């Protein structure tokens, strides 16, 4: 956001106006922190839907914990003696503010009598970016390696929690998707899977002719293995960012990272190959010791890019740089 502070108009009055948060004019000039303002507005929308006797889908993006790392005054005193840098303390207040917001939403669902009928999906959009430790090493996503915007698992994996706002085994709606308490799912899943999952739970058909990109997570959320789920994942960055000019591809236990400009990345190599079962924290690049696996993974990576009609980075002469299969 442009700013988390109501005094700044959330970036509309002060701060980064290019990232200003819209539609919260009533809070401009007040001491209402952005997380709280959004929570109040979300509760109003939920109440309105219930009063109108309409089902609702609430996509609630808090902005927290995205930069700028501005301290939430409601919780600042909790971290003053932590010994951490000021921006890390501010980050912690953003987390606590989001936690309070989620609690307030759950309490609101209970107070208006719809908690048992409401499915809550909590998901991140990228790996951690907490202002602690180096970008490409084991830091804020520990024990996973690296941070947001990188090709390592700490930049690619995100938290995902599915729960009914008030679990009840007798609830008819919850019987459509029974969620066992404490179940941990280790199979693949992506944000693209949320839409088909919501359609499945609500019994709604997608629009005619609409192609679904994701897959229903019902079996996995129920704590079971989905034998029909693909175990491949492609991530393509043909541009500059923290981990610049790379493609990563995972197939089952194996993961390959291809660097289009090997001298410009911290690894200083074209290929990084990891077995995420034996080396989940990506400490040992086995590209040289596993040439057959490397060749197979690179062939699959290349085929996946072609299937997606991918764009490629260009060299100094403007020519496309395609992956080199060893």
mmCIF file of C-alpha atoms in Angstrom:
data_model
loop_
_atom_site.group_PDB
_atom_site.id
_atom_site.type_symbol
_atom_site.label_atom_id
_atom_site.label_comp_id
_atom_site.label_asym_id
_atom_site.label_seq_id
_atom_site.Cartn_x
_atom_site.Cartn_y
_atom_site.Cartn_z
ATOM 1 C CA UNK A 1 0.000 0.000 0.000
ATOM 2 C CA UNK A 2 0.981 3.627 -0.246
ATOM 3 C CA UNK A 3 0.781 3.764 3.545
ATOM 4 C CA UNK A 4 -0.796 1.748 6.345
ATOM 5 C CA UNK A 5 -1.751 4.898 8.246
ATOM 6 C CA UNK A 6 -5.149 6.567 8.194
ATOM 7 C CA UNK A 7 -3.389 9.858 8.879
ATOM 8 C CA UNK A 8 -1.767 9.450 5.448
ATOM 9 C CA UNK A 9 -5.036 8.493 3.770
ATOM 10 C CA UNK A 10 -3.381 5.125 3.092
ATOM 11 C CA UNK A 11 -1.145 6.801 0.542
ATOM 12 C CA UNK A 12 -3.722 9.189 -0.898
ATOM 13 C CA UNK A 13 -2.619 12.128 1.297
ATOM 14 C CA UNK A 14 0.981 11.159 2.115
ATOM 15 C CA UNK A 15 3.244 8.294 1.210
ATOM 16 C CA UNK A 16 3.475 6.464 -2.100
ATOM 17 C CA UNK A 17 0.473 7.761 -4.048
ATOM 18 C CA UNK A 18 1.167 5.334 -6.883
ATOM 19 C CA UNK A 19 0.215 2.553 -4.456
ATOM 20 C CA UNK A 20 -2.533 4.406 -2.604
ATOM 21 C CA UNK A 21 -5.425 2.287 -1.304
ATOM 22 C CA UNK A 22 -8.805 3.368 -2.774
ATOM 23 C CA UNK A 23 -12.326 3.596 -1.330
ATOM 24 C CA UNK A 24 -11.470 4.239 2.334
ATOM 25 C CA UNK A 25 -12.069 7.997 2.407
ATOM 26 C CA UNK A 26 -14.115 7.830 5.605
ATOM 27 C CA UNK A 27 -10.961 6.848 7.514
ATOM 28 C CA UNK A 28 -8.660 9.539 6.069
ATOM 29 C CA UNK A 29 -6.998 11.567 8.794
ATOM 30 C CA UNK A 30 -7.944 9.090 11.513
ATOM 31 C CA UNK A 31 -5.676 6.801 13.518
ATOM 32 C CA UNK A 32 -7.336 3.717 12.002
ATOM 33 C CA UNK A 33 -4.633 1.351 10.801
ATOM 34 C CA UNK A 34 -5.213 -0.135 7.337
ATOM 35 C CA UNK A 35 -5.726 -3.694 8.606
ATOM 36 C CA UNK A 36 -8.457 -2.457 10.949
ATOM 37 C CA UNK A 37 -10.181 -0.311 8.308
ATOM 38 C CA UNK A 38 -10.323 -3.249 5.908
ATOM 39 C CA UNK A 39 -11.661 -5.513 8.648
ATOM 40 C CA UNK A 40 -14.463 -3.096 9.502
ATOM 41 C CA UNK A 41 -15.442 -2.832 5.840
ATOM 42 C CA UNK A 42 -15.295 -6.606 5.354
ATOM 43 C CA UNK A 43 -17.617 -7.149 8.308
ATOM 44 C CA UNK A 44 -20.088 -4.655 6.827
ATOM 45 C CA UNK A 45 -20.123 -6.474 3.494
ATOM 46 C CA UNK A 46 -20.687 -9.834 5.193
ATOM 47 C CA UNK A 47 -23.549 -8.413 7.248
ATOM 48 C CA UNK A 48 -25.137 -6.881 4.143
ATOM 49 C CA UNK A 49 -24.990 -10.212 2.306
ATOM 50 C CA UNK A 50 -26.689 -11.987 5.211
ATOM 51 C CA UNK A 51 -29.373 -9.311 5.465
ATOM 52 C CA UNK A 52 -30.009 -9.624 1.724
ATOM 53 C CA UNK A 53 -30.117 -13.422 2.115
ATOM 54 C CA UNK A 54 -27.383 -13.850 -0.473
ATOM 55 C CA UNK A 55 -24.395 -16.193 -0.432
ATOM 56 C CA UNK A 56 -21.068 -14.370 -0.540
ATOM 57 C CA UNK A 57 -17.467 -14.831 -1.587
ATOM 58 C CA UNK A 58 -15.102 -12.514 0.279
ATOM 59 C CA UNK A 59 -11.601 -12.098 -1.148
ATOM 60 C CA UNK A 60 -9.873 -10.380 1.761
ATOM 61 C CA UNK A 61 -6.320 -9.208 0.995
ATOM 62 C CA UNK A 62 -4.930 -7.353 4.003
ATOM 63 C CA UNK A 63 -1.942 -5.683 2.265
ATOM 64 C CA UNK A 64 -0.122 -6.756 5.432
ATOM 65 C CA UNK A 65 2.530 -8.015 5.545
ATOM 66 C CA UNK A 66 3.696 -6.321 2.352
ATOM 67 C CA UNK A 67 6.157 -3.443 2.410
ATOM 68 C CA UNK A 68 6.375 -0.666 3.463
ATOM 69 C CA UNK A 69 7.083 -2.186 6.865
ATOM 70 C CA UNK A 70 5.221 0.351 8.986
ATOM 71 C CA UNK A 71 4.539 -0.348 12.626
ATOM 72 C CA UNK A 72 0.973 -0.927 13.793
ATOM 73 C CA UNK A 73 0.797 1.251 16.950
ATOM 74 C CA UNK A 74 -1.683 -1.150 18.553
ATOM 75 C CA UNK A 75 1.014 -3.786 18.924
ATOM 76 C CA UNK A 76 4.333 -1.905 18.813
ATOM 77 C CA UNK A 77 4.990 -2.262 22.550
ATOM 78 C CA UNK A 78 4.924 -6.059 22.223
ATOM 79 C CA UNK A 79 8.242 -6.028 20.344
ATOM 80 C CA UNK A 80 10.155 -3.063 21.759
ATOM 81 C CA UNK A 81 12.428 -5.308 23.827
ATOM 82 C CA UNK A 82 12.898 -7.988 21.165
ATOM 83 C CA UNK A 83 16.352 -6.807 20.164
ATOM 84 C CA UNK A 84 15.325 -6.933 16.505
ATOM 85 C CA UNK A 85 15.719 -4.052 14.023
ATOM 86 C CA UNK A 86 12.893 -1.526 13.809
ATOM 87 C CA UNK A 87 11.661 -2.783 10.445
ATOM 88 C CA UNK A 88 11.545 -6.352 11.775
ATOM 89 C CA UNK A 89 9.560 -5.144 14.795
ATOM 90 C CA UNK A 90 7.183 -3.368 12.429
ATOM 91 C CA UNK A 91 6.806 -6.568 10.410
ATOM 92 C CA UNK A 92 5.829 -8.421 13.577
ATOM 93 C CA UNK A 93 3.121 -5.845 14.320
ATOM 94 C CA UNK A 94 1.734 -6.334 10.802
ATOM 95 C CA UNK A 95 1.472 -10.065 11.444
ATOM 96 C CA UNK A 96 -0.263 -9.531 14.778
ATOM 97 C CA UNK A 97 -2.658 -7.043 13.194
ATOM 98 C CA UNK A 98 -3.591 -9.536 10.494
ATOM 99 C CA UNK A 99 -4.054 -12.225 13.133
ATOM 100 C CA UNK A 100 -6.411 -9.955 15.083
ATOM 101 C CA UNK A 101 -8.296 -9.167 11.886
ATOM 102 C CA UNK A 102 -8.881 -12.837 11.117
ATOM 103 C CA UNK A 103 -10.040 -13.418 14.672
ATOM 104 C CA UNK A 104 -12.451 -10.495 14.403
ATOM 105 C CA UNK A 105 -13.883 -11.885 11.155
ATOM 106 C CA UNK A 106 -14.392 -15.331 12.700
ATOM 107 C CA UNK A 107 -16.063 -13.768 15.741
ATOM 108 C CA UNK A 108 -18.330 -11.770 13.438
ATOM 109 C CA UNK A 109 -19.366 -14.872 11.505
ATOM 110 C CA UNK A 110 -20.283 -16.500 14.807
ATOM 111 C CA UNK A 111 -22.200 -13.466 16.068
ATOM 112 C CA UNK A 112 -24.458 -13.328 12.998
ATOM 113 C CA UNK A 113 -25.032 -17.067 12.958
ATOM 114 C CA UNK A 114 -23.292 -18.197 9.777
ATOM 115 C CA UNK A 115 -19.981 -19.568 11.083
ATOM 116 C CA UNK A 116 -20.934 -23.207 10.513
ATOM 117 C CA UNK A 117 -21.866 -22.449 6.898
ATOM 118 C CA UNK A 118 -18.712 -20.490 6.044
ATOM 119 C CA UNK A 119 -15.552 -22.006 4.590
ATOM 120 C CA UNK A 120 -12.335 -20.097 5.299
ATOM 121 C CA UNK A 121 -9.278 -20.491 3.060
ATOM 122 C CA UNK A 122 -6.088 -18.818 4.282
ATOM 123 C CA UNK A 123 -3.353 -18.605 1.655
ATOM 124 C CA UNK A 124 -0.236 -16.573 0.930
ATOM 125 C CA UNK A 125 0.646 -15.244 -2.513
ATOM 126 C CA UNK A 126 4.412 -15.685 -2.314
ATOM 127 C CA UNK A 127 7.197 -16.691 0.040
ATOM 128 C CA UNK A 128 8.154 -14.668 3.082
ATOM 129 C CA UNK A 129 9.701 -11.233 2.657
ATOM 130 C CA UNK A 130 10.352 -10.487 6.304
ATOM 131 C CA UNK A 131 13.234 -7.988 6.636
ATOM 132 C CA UNK A 132 15.568 -10.515 8.232
ATOM 133 C CA UNK A 133 18.535 -12.259 6.626
ATOM 134 C CA UNK A 134 19.799 -12.507 3.032
ATOM 135 C CA UNK A 135 17.484 -12.969 0.045
ATOM 136 C CA UNK A 136 18.956 -16.170 -1.407
ATOM 137 C CA UNK A 137 19.993 -17.982 1.769
ATOM 138 C CA UNK A 138 18.172 -19.589 4.686
ATOM 139 C CA UNK A 139 16.478 -16.664 6.390
ATOM 140 C CA UNK A 140 12.882 -15.605 7.052
ATOM 141 C CA UNK A 141 11.414 -18.702 5.345
ATOM 142 C CA UNK A 142 13.680 -21.009 7.376
ATOM 143 C CA UNK A 143 14.164 -23.934 7.151
ATOM 144 C CA UNK A 144 13.273 -23.425 3.481
ATOM 145 C CA UNK A 145 15.828 -21.521 1.467
ATOM 146 C CA UNK A 146 15.476 -17.886 0.344
ATOM 147 C CA UNK A 147 12.619 -15.380 0.169
ATOM 148 C CA UNK A 148 9.869 -13.948 -2.006
ATOM 149 C CA UNK A 149 10.722 -13.562 -5.673
ATOM 150 C CA UNK A 150 13.366 -16.283 -5.692
ATOM 151 C CA UNK A 151 13.619 -19.652 -7.405
ATOM 152 C CA UNK A 152 14.192 -21.569 -4.163
ATOM 153 C CA UNK A 153 11.404 -23.164 -2.130
ATOM 154 C CA UNK A 154 11.306 -20.355 0.435
ATOM 155 C CA UNK A 155 10.192 -18.025 -2.337
ATOM 156 C CA UNK A 156 7.740 -20.422 -3.958
ATOM 157 C CA UNK A 157 5.894 -22.226 -1.180
ATOM 158 C CA UNK A 158 3.139 -20.445 0.715
ATOM 159 C CA UNK A 159 0.958 -21.277 3.720
ATOM 160 C CA UNK A 160 -2.457 -22.737 2.971
ATOM 161 C CA UNK A 161 -5.036 -23.520 5.644
ATOM 162 C CA UNK A 162 -8.607 -24.668 5.008
ATOM 163 C CA UNK A 163 -11.168 -24.738 7.806
ATOM 164 C CA UNK A 164 -14.837 -24.197 8.459
ATOM 165 C CA UNK A 165 -15.259 -21.071 10.563
ATOM 166 C CA UNK A 166 -17.004 -23.235 13.167
ATOM 167 C CA UNK A 167 -16.471 -26.962 12.550
ATOM 168 C CA UNK A 168 -19.516 -29.186 13.035
ATOM 169 C CA UNK A 169 -19.720 -32.788 11.862
ATOM 170 C CA UNK A 170 -23.534 -32.553 11.815
ATOM 171 C CA UNK A 171 -23.704 -29.535 9.510
ATOM 172 C CA UNK A 172 -25.128 -30.503 6.102
ATOM 173 C CA UNK A 173 -22.946 -28.077 4.180
ATOM 174 C CA UNK A 174 -19.787 -29.239 5.935
ATOM 175 C CA UNK A 175 -20.574 -32.817 4.936
ATOM 176 C CA UNK A 176 -19.815 -31.747 1.356
ATOM 177 C CA UNK A 177 -16.233 -31.100 2.461
ATOM 178 C CA UNK A 178 -15.374 -32.732 5.803
ATOM 179 C CA UNK A 179 -12.054 -31.317 7.015
ATOM 180 C CA UNK A 180 -10.244 -33.442 9.637
ATOM 181 C CA UNK A 181 -8.627 -31.418 12.414
ATOM 182 C CA UNK A 182 -4.846 -31.200 12.246
ATOM 183 C CA UNK A 183 -4.514 -32.911 8.868
ATOM 184 C CA UNK A 184 -1.342 -32.028 6.954
ATOM 185 C CA UNK A 185 -1.281 -32.354 3.175
ATOM 186 C CA UNK A 186 2.041 -32.764 1.381
ATOM 187 C CA UNK A 187 0.767 -32.994 -2.181
ATOM 188 C CA UNK A 188 0.988 -30.146 -4.668
ATOM 189 C CA UNK A 189 -1.583 -27.399 -4.734
ATOM 190 C CA UNK A 190 -1.700 -23.915 -6.268
ATOM 191 C CA UNK A 191 -3.897 -20.828 -6.039
ATOM 192 C CA UNK A 192 -5.425 -21.864 -9.372
ATOM 193 C CA UNK A 193 -7.078 -24.743 -7.504
ATOM 194 C CA UNK A 194 -9.180 -22.488 -5.273
ATOM 195 C CA UNK A 195 -11.753 -21.606 -7.946
ATOM 196 C CA UNK A 196 -12.650 -25.203 -8.911
ATOM 197 C CA UNK A 197 -12.668 -26.135 -5.214
ATOM 198 C CA UNK A 198 -15.189 -23.396 -4.390
ATOM 199 C CA UNK A 199 -17.338 -24.470 -7.343
ATOM 200 C CA UNK A 200 -17.271 -28.051 -6.078
ATOM 201 C CA UNK A 201 -18.232 -27.194 -2.497
ATOM 202 C CA UNK A 202 -21.042 -24.850 -3.539
ATOM 203 C CA UNK A 203 -22.336 -27.138 -6.274
ATOM 204 C CA UNK A 204 -22.022 -24.414 -8.907
ATOM 205 C CA UNK A 205 -21.116 -25.193 -12.509
ATOM 206 C CA UNK A 206 -18.513 -23.038 -14.295
ATOM 207 C CA UNK A 207 -19.720 -20.849 -17.171
ATOM 208 C CA UNK A 208 -20.320 -22.721 -20.403
ATOM 209 C CA UNK A 209 -17.147 -23.001 -22.435
ATOM 210 C CA UNK A 210 -14.945 -21.761 -19.579
ATOM 211 C CA UNK A 211 -11.712 -23.715 -19.175
ATOM 212 C CA UNK A 212 -10.681 -24.371 -15.574
ATOM 213 C CA UNK A 213 -6.951 -23.950 -15.020
ATOM 214 C CA UNK A 214 -6.907 -25.590 -11.596
ATOM 215 C CA UNK A 215 -8.038 -28.835 -10.000
ATOM 216 C CA UNK A 216 -10.525 -29.445 -7.179
ATOM 217 C CA UNK A 217 -8.671 -29.751 -3.843
ATOM 218 C CA UNK A 218 -11.517 -31.630 -2.139
ATOM 219 C CA UNK A 219 -9.674 -34.939 -1.778
ATOM 220 C CA UNK A 220 -6.549 -33.274 -0.410
ATOM 221 C CA UNK A 221 -8.399 -30.995 2.000
ATOM 222 C CA UNK A 222 -10.110 -34.098 3.362
ATOM 223 C CA UNK A 223 -6.626 -35.349 4.282
ATOM 224 C CA UNK A 224 -6.338 -37.957 1.536
ATOM 225 C CA UNK A 225 -3.984 -38.403 -1.409
ATOM 226 C CA UNK A 226 -5.323 -37.465 -4.829
ATOM 227 C CA UNK A 227 -3.879 -40.128 -7.116
ATOM 228 C CA UNK A 228 -4.997 -38.219 -10.192
ATOM 229 C CA UNK A 229 -3.181 -34.985 -9.361
ATOM 230 C CA UNK A 230 -0.212 -33.993 -11.497
ATOM 231 C CA UNK A 231 3.092 -33.602 -9.685
ATOM 232 C CA UNK A 232 4.666 -31.039 -11.998
ATOM 233 C CA UNK A 233 5.119 -27.325 -11.359
ATOM 234 C CA UNK A 234 6.595 -24.744 -13.746
ATOM 235 C CA UNK A 235 7.780 -21.280 -12.679
ATOM 236 C CA UNK A 236 9.123 -18.945 -15.355
ATOM 237 C CA UNK A 237 10.876 -15.603 -14.802
ATOM 238 C CA UNK A 238 12.161 -14.325 -18.184
ATOM 239 C CA UNK A 239 12.749 -10.902 -16.666
ATOM 240 C CA UNK A 240 14.652 -9.146 -13.922
ATOM 241 C CA UNK A 241 13.705 -9.556 -10.285
ATOM 242 C CA UNK A 242 15.434 -10.873 -7.191
ATOM 243 C CA UNK A 243 16.113 -14.195 -8.883
ATOM 244 C CA UNK A 244 16.442 -12.899 -12.420
ATOM 245 C CA UNK A 245 16.110 -14.678 -15.758
ATOM 246 C CA UNK A 246 15.359 -18.232 -14.695
ATOM 247 C CA UNK A 247 12.955 -21.103 -15.186
ATOM 248 C CA UNK A 248 12.350 -23.706 -12.491
ATOM 249 C CA UNK A 249 10.523 -26.970 -12.985
ATOM 250 C CA UNK A 250 9.518 -29.623 -10.500
ATOM 251 C CA UNK A 251 8.517 -33.176 -11.328
ATOM 252 C CA UNK A 252 7.795 -35.321 -8.289
ATOM 253 C CA UNK A 253 10.861 -35.417 -6.040
ATOM 254 C CA UNK A 254 13.114 -33.532 -8.446
ATOM 255 C CA UNK A 255 13.513 -29.820 -9.110
ATOM 256 C CA UNK A 256 15.614 -28.117 -11.775
ATOM 257 C CA UNK A 257 16.511 -24.412 -11.913
ATOM 258 C CA UNK A 258 17.786 -23.128 -15.238
ATOM 259 C CA UNK A 259 19.677 -19.820 -15.312
ATOM 260 C CA UNK A 260 19.653 -17.976 -18.637
ATOM 261 C CA UNK A 261 22.477 -15.723 -17.433
ATOM 262 C CA UNK A 262 24.570 -17.966 -15.174
ATOM 263 C CA UNK A 263 27.128 -15.317 -14.289
ATOM 264 C CA UNK A 264 24.444 -12.953 -12.999
ATOM 265 C CA UNK A 265 22.972 -15.259 -10.331
ATOM 266 C CA UNK A 266 24.382 -16.077 -6.870
ATOM 267 C CA UNK A 267 24.921 -19.752 -7.790
ATOM 268 C CA UNK A 268 27.168 -18.793 -10.748
ATOM 269 C CA UNK A 269 25.980 -21.832 -12.690
ATOM 270 C CA UNK A 270 23.513 -22.608 -15.469
ATOM 271 C CA UNK A 271 21.890 -25.627 -13.799
ATOM 272 C CA UNK A 272 20.790 -26.306 -10.243
ATOM 273 C CA UNK A 273 19.295 -29.735 -9.548
ATOM 274 C CA UNK A 274 17.834 -30.790 -6.205
ATOM 275 C CA UNK A 275 16.063 -33.832 -4.817
ATOM 276 C CA UNK A 276 13.501 -32.237 -2.512
ATOM 277 C CA UNK A 277 12.917 -35.466 -0.595
ATOM 278 C CA UNK A 278 16.517 -36.037 0.449
ATOM 279 C CA UNK A 279 17.438 -32.328 0.330
ATOM 280 C CA UNK A 280 14.287 -30.275 1.045
ATOM 281 C CA UNK A 281 16.310 -27.188 1.957
ATOM 282 C CA UNK A 282 18.226 -27.102 -1.342
ATOM 283 C CA UNK A 283 21.733 -27.260 0.060
ATOM 284 C CA UNK A 284 23.310 -29.649 -2.472
ATOM 285 C CA UNK A 285 23.251 -29.029 -6.210
ATOM 286 C CA UNK A 286 23.589 -32.480 -7.821
ATOM 287 C CA UNK A 287 23.492 -31.330 -11.460
ATOM 288 C CA UNK A 288 26.986 -32.665 -12.150
ATOM 289 C CA UNK A 289 26.603 -35.966 -10.314
ATOM 290 C CA UNK A 290 23.169 -36.806 -11.806
ATOM 291 C CA UNK A 291 23.601 -36.133 -15.559
ATOM 292 C CA UNK A 292 20.753 -38.442 -16.655
ATOM 293 C CA UNK A 293 18.284 -36.811 -14.271
ATOM 294 C CA UNK A 294 19.511 -33.372 -15.335
ATOM 295 C CA UNK A 295 18.963 -34.149 -19.016
ATOM 296 C CA UNK A 296 15.493 -35.600 -18.386
ATOM 297 C CA UNK A 297 14.409 -32.644 -16.245
ATOM 298 C CA UNK A 298 15.713 -30.097 -18.744
ATOM 299 C CA UNK A 299 13.884 -31.848 -21.569
ATOM 300 C CA UNK A 300 10.656 -31.694 -19.552
ATOM 301 C CA UNK A 301 11.259 -28.047 -18.639
ATOM 302 C CA UNK A 302 11.783 -27.127 -22.286
ATOM 303 C CA UNK A 303 8.690 -29.036 -23.399
ATOM 304 C CA UNK A 304 6.590 -27.328 -20.718
ATOM 305 C CA UNK A 305 7.704 -23.876 -21.850
ATOM 306 C CA UNK A 306 6.866 -24.720 -25.441
ATOM 307 C CA UNK A 307 3.444 -26.032 -24.441
ATOM 308 C CA UNK A 308 2.712 -22.710 -22.709
ATOM 309 C CA UNK A 309 3.995 -20.606 -25.647
ATOM 310 C CA UNK A 310 6.355 -18.958 -23.182
ATOM 311 C CA UNK A 311 8.185 -15.706 -23.764
ATOM 312 C CA UNK A 312 11.957 -15.805 -23.370
ATOM 313 C CA UNK A 313 14.605 -13.353 -22.216
ATOM 314 C CA UNK A 314 16.710 -11.724 -24.908
ATOM 315 C CA UNK A 315 20.444 -11.237 -25.178
ATOM 316 C CA UNK A 316 22.331 -8.026 -25.926
ATOM 317 C CA UNK A 317 21.546 -8.438 -29.624
ATOM 318 C CA UNK A 318 17.817 -8.839 -29.032
ATOM 319 C CA UNK A 319 17.795 -12.572 -29.805
ATOM 320 C CA UNK A 320 15.694 -14.938 -27.714
ATOM 321 C CA UNK A 321 17.579 -17.040 -25.185
ATOM 322 C CA UNK A 322 16.161 -20.566 -25.131
ATOM 323 C CA UNK A 323 17.112 -23.177 -22.512
ATOM 324 C CA UNK A 324 20.114 -25.336 -23.376
ATOM 325 C CA UNK A 325 19.512 -29.048 -22.775
ATOM 326 C CA UNK A 326 22.823 -30.686 -21.769
#
